[in-house]
Coordinates of C-alpha atoms in Angstrom, one line a residue:
X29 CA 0.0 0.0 0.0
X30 CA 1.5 3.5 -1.1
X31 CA 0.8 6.6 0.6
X32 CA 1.2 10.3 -0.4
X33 CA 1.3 13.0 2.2
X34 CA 0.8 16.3 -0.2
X35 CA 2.9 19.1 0.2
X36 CA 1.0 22.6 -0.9
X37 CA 4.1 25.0 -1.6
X38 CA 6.2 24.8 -4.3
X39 CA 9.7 23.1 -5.1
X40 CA 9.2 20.3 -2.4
X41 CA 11.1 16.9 -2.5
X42 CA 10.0 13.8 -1.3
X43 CA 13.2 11.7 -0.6
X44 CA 12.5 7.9 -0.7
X45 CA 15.4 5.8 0.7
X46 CA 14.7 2.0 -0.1
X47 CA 15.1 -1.3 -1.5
X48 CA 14.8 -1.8 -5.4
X49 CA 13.7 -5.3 -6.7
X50 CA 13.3 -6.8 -10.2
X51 CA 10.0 -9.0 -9.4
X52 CA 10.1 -12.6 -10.9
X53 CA 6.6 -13.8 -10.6
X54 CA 5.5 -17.2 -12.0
X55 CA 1.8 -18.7 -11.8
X56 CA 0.7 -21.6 -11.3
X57 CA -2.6 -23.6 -10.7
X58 CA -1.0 -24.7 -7.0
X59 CA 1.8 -24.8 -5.8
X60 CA 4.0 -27.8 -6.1
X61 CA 5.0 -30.4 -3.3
X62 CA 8.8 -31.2 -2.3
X63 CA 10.7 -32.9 -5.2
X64 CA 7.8 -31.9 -7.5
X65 CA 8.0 -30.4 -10.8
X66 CA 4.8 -28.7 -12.5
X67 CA 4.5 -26.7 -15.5
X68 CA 3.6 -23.3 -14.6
X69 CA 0.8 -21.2 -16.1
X70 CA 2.9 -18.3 -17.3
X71 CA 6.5 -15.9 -15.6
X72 CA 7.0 -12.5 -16.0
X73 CA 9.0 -9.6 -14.7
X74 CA 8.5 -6.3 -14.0
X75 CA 10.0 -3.7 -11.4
X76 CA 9.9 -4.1 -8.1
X77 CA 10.9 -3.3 -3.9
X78 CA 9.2 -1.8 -1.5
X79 CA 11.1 1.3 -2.2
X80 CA 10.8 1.7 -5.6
X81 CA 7.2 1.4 -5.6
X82 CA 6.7 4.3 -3.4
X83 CA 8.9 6.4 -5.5
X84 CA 6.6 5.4 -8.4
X85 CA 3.5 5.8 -6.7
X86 CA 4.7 9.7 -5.6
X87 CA 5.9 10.7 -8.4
X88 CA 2.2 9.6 -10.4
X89 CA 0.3 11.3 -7.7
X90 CA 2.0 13.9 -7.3
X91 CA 1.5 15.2 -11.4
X92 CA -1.9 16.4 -12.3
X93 CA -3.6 14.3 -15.3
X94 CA -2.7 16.7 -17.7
X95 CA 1.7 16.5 -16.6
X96 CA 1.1 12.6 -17.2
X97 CA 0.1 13.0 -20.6
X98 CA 3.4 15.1 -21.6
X99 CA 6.2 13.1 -23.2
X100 CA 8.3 11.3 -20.6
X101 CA 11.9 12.3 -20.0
X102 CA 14.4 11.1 -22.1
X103 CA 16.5 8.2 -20.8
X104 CA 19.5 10.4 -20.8
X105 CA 18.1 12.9 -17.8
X106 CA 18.7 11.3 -14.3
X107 CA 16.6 14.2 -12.9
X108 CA 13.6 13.7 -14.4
X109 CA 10.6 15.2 -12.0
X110 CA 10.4 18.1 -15.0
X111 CA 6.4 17.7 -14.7
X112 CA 5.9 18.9 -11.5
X113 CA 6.9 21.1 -8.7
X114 CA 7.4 18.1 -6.2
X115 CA 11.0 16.1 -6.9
X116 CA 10.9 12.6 -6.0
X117 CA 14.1 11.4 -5.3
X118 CA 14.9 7.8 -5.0
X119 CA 18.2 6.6 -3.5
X120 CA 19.3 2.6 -2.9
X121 CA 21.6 0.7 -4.9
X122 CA 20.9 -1.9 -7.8
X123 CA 23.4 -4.0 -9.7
X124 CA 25.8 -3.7 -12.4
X125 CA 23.3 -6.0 -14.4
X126 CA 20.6 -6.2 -17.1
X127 CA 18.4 -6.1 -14.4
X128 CA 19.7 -2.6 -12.6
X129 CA 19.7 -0.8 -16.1
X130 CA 16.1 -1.7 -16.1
X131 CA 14.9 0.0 -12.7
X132 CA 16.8 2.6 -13.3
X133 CA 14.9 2.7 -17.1
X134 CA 11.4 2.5 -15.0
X135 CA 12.1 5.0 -12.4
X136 CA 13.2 7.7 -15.0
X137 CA 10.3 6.9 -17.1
X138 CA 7.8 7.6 -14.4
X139 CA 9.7 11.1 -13.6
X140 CA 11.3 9.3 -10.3
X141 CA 15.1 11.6 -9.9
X142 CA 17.8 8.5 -9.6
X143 CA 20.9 10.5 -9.2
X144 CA 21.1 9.2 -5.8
X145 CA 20.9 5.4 -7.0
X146 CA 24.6 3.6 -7.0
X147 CA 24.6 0.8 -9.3
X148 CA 27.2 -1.9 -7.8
X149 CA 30.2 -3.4 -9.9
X150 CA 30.2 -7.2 -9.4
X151 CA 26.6 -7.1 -7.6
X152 CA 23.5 -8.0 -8.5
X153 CA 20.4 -6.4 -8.5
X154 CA 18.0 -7.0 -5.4
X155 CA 15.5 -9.9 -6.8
X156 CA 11.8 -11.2 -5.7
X157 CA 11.0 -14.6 -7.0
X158 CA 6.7 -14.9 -6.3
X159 CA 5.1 -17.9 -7.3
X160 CA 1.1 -17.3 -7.0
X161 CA -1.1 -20.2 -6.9
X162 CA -4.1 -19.2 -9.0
X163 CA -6.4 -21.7 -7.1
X164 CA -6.7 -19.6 -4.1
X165 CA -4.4 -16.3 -4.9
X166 CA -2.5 -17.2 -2.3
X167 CA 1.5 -16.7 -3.7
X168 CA 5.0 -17.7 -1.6
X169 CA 7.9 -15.0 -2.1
X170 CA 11.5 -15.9 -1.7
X171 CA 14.0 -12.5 -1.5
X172 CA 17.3 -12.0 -2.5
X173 CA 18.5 -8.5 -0.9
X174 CA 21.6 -8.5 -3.6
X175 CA 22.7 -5.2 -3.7
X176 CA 20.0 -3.4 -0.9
X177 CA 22.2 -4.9 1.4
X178 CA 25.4 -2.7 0.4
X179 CA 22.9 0.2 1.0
X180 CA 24.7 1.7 4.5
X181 CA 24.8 4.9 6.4
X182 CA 27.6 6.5 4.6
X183 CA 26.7 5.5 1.3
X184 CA 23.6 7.8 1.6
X185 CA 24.9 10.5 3.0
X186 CA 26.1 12.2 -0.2
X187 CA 22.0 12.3 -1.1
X188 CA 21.2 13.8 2.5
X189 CA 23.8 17.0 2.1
X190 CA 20.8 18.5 0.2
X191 CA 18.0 18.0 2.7
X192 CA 14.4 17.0 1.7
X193 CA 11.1 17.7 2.8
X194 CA 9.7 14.4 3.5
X195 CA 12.2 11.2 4.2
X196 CA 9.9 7.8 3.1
X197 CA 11.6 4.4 4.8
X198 CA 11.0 0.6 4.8
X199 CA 12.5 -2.2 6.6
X200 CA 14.2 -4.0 3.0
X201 CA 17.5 -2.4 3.4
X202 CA 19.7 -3.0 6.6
X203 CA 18.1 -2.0 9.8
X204 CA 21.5 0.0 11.1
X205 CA 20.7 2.4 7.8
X206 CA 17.0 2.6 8.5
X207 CA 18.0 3.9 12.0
X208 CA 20.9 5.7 11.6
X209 CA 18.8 7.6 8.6
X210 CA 15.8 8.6 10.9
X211 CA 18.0 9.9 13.9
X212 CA 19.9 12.1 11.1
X213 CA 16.4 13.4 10.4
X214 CA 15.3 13.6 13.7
X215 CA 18.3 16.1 14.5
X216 CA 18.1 17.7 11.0
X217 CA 13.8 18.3 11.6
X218 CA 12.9 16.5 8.8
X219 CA 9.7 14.3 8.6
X220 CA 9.9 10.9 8.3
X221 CA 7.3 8.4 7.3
X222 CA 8.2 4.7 8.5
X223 CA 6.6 2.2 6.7
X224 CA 7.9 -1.0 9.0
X225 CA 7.5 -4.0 6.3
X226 CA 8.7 -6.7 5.9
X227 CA 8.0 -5.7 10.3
X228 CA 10.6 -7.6 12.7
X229 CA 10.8 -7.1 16.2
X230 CA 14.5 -5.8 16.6
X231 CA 13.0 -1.8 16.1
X232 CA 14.3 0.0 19.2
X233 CA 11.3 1.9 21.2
X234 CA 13.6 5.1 20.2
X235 CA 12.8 5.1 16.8
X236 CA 9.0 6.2 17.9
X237 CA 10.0 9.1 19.7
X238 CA 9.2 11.8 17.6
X239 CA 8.5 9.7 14.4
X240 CA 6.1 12.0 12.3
X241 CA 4.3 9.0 10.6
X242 CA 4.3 5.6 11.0
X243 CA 1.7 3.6 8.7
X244 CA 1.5 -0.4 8.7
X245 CA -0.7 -3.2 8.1
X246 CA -2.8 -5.2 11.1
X247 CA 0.3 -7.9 11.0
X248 CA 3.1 -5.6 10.8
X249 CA 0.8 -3.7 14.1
X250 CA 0.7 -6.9 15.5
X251 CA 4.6 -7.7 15.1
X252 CA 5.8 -4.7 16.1
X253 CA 3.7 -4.2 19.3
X254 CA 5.1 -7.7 20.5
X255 CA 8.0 -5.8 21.2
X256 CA 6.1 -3.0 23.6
X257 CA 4.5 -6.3 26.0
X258 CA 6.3 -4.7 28.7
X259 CA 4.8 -1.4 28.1
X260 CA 2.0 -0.3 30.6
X261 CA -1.7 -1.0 30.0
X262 CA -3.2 2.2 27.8
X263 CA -5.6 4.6 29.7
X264 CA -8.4 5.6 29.2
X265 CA -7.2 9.6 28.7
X266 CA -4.6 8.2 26.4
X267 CA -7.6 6.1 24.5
X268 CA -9.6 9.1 24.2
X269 CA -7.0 10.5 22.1
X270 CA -7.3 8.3 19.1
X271 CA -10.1 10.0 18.1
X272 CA -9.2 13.5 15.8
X273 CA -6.0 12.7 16.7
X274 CA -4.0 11.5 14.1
X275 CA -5.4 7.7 14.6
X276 CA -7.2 6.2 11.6
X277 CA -8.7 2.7 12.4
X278 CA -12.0 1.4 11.4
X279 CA -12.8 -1.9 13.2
X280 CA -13.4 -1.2 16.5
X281 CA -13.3 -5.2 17.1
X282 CA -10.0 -5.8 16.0
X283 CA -8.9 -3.6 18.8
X284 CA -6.7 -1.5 16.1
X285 CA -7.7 1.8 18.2
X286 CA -5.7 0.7 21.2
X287 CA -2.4 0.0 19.3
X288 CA -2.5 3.2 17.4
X289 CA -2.7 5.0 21.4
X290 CA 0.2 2.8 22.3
X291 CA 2.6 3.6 19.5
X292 CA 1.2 7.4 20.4
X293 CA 2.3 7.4 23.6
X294 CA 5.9 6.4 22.0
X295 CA 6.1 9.1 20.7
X296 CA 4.6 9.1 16.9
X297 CA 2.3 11.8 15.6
X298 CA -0.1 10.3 13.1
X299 CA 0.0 6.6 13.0
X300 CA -2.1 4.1 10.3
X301 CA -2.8 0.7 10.3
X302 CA -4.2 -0.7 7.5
X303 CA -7.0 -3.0 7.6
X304 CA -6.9 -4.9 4.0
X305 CA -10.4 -5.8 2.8
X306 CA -12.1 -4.0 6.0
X307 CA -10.5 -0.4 5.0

């Protein structure tokens, strides 16, 4: 799920530090038992990570209709948000391989600024291999980090001299970067929107302190609140807050309210979980 928090003046960038995937996705009436072979229903490839699809997704919404229609940039421009007064900057690191040369292709193409992408000699390109099981939709992802995992705190901090307006993070590059990144924005005052997924349990209570966004599904909720056990039992002033106050949760009975007022009381300003087919 992609999110846009609009920003109203003018010349704004949205700075999405992330992991870039090529997606190998293969489908398949079920999926096959140890030691079996079946022949699949059809493969195909297309761009992928969690990162890049947020820079995709912001630079599309953050065009009018009318900026789609005009031509795309040229491959030859690496900054390429020419269509709008909001740069979206991606920065990460693909391989020196058919694969990287294609990201980089897609961002560019959808007016996504690379200059802050390193493509890695002798390293390949991040890769998700999906198989999806057209019986019940249900699909099984293996990933190969590949060169997202080279993506540190110094390598990034040639893109940060220039400060954005909006810092977007995930949890597909090393943890140490994702932390090191939103205490350098913490002490800078620059929003960050943490979007903790694939979710693991390892994120330090500090990170909340302060966090301007934080948006997740029910299971990434779920995962990361695990870690807060010790925490003490929400109150009934703190619960009142959820409503108007930067809490967004539908389903009362899934008891989404009260985890948004503990990850409040952390320290984040507008927290929201997703709830998949409920909203």
């Amino acid at each position: 799920t992609i999110y846009l928090f609009i920003i109203t003046m003018s010349s704004k960038t949205i700075q999405i530090i992330g992991s870039l995937n090529i997606d190998l996705i293969t489908r398949t009436p079920r999926h096959p038992n140890p030691g079996e072979t079946l022949t699949a229903t059809s493969f195909n490839y297309g761009p992928g990570g969690k990162g890049a699809n947020q820079a995709v997704a912001c630079a599309r919404l953050s065009r009018t209709k009318n900026q789609q229609q005009q031509p795309a940039p040229t491959t030859s421009s690496l900054t390429s948000n020419s269509n709008s007064n909001i740069t979206i900057k991606m920065t990460g690191a693909v391989g020196s391989d058919f694969f990287g040369t294609y990201l980089l292709d897609s961002l560019k193409s959808n007016s996504v600024d690379i200059t802050s992408i390193s493509q890695k000699p002798d390293t390949k390109t991040g890769t998700a291999v999906i198989i999806v099981e057209e019986s019940s939709g249900e699909n099984r992802i293996l990933i190969t980090p590949g060169a997202n995992g080279s993506v540190s705190p110094e390598s990034i901090q040639p893109s940060l001299k220039s400060l954005p307006d909006l810092i977007i993070l995930q949890l597909e590059i090393p943890l140490s970067t994702v932390m090191a990144i939103i205490e350098l924005a913490k002490d800078k005052g620059v929003d960050v929107l943490l979007n903790p997924a694939p979710a693991v349990r390892e994120v330090p209570r500090a990170v909340y302190s302060g966090l301007k966004h934080l948006i997740m599904n029910e299971s990434e909720a779920a995962i990361l609140s695990s870690s807060l056990s010790n925490e003490a039992p929400i109150s009934d002033e703190k619960r009142k807050m959820g409503k108007g106050d930067g809490v967004f949760a539908t389903d009362p009975n899934d008891n989404m309210q009260d985890l948004c007022t503990r990850f409040h009381t952390l320290g984040v300003t507008n927290v929201i979980i997703t709830l998949g087919a409920k909203g």
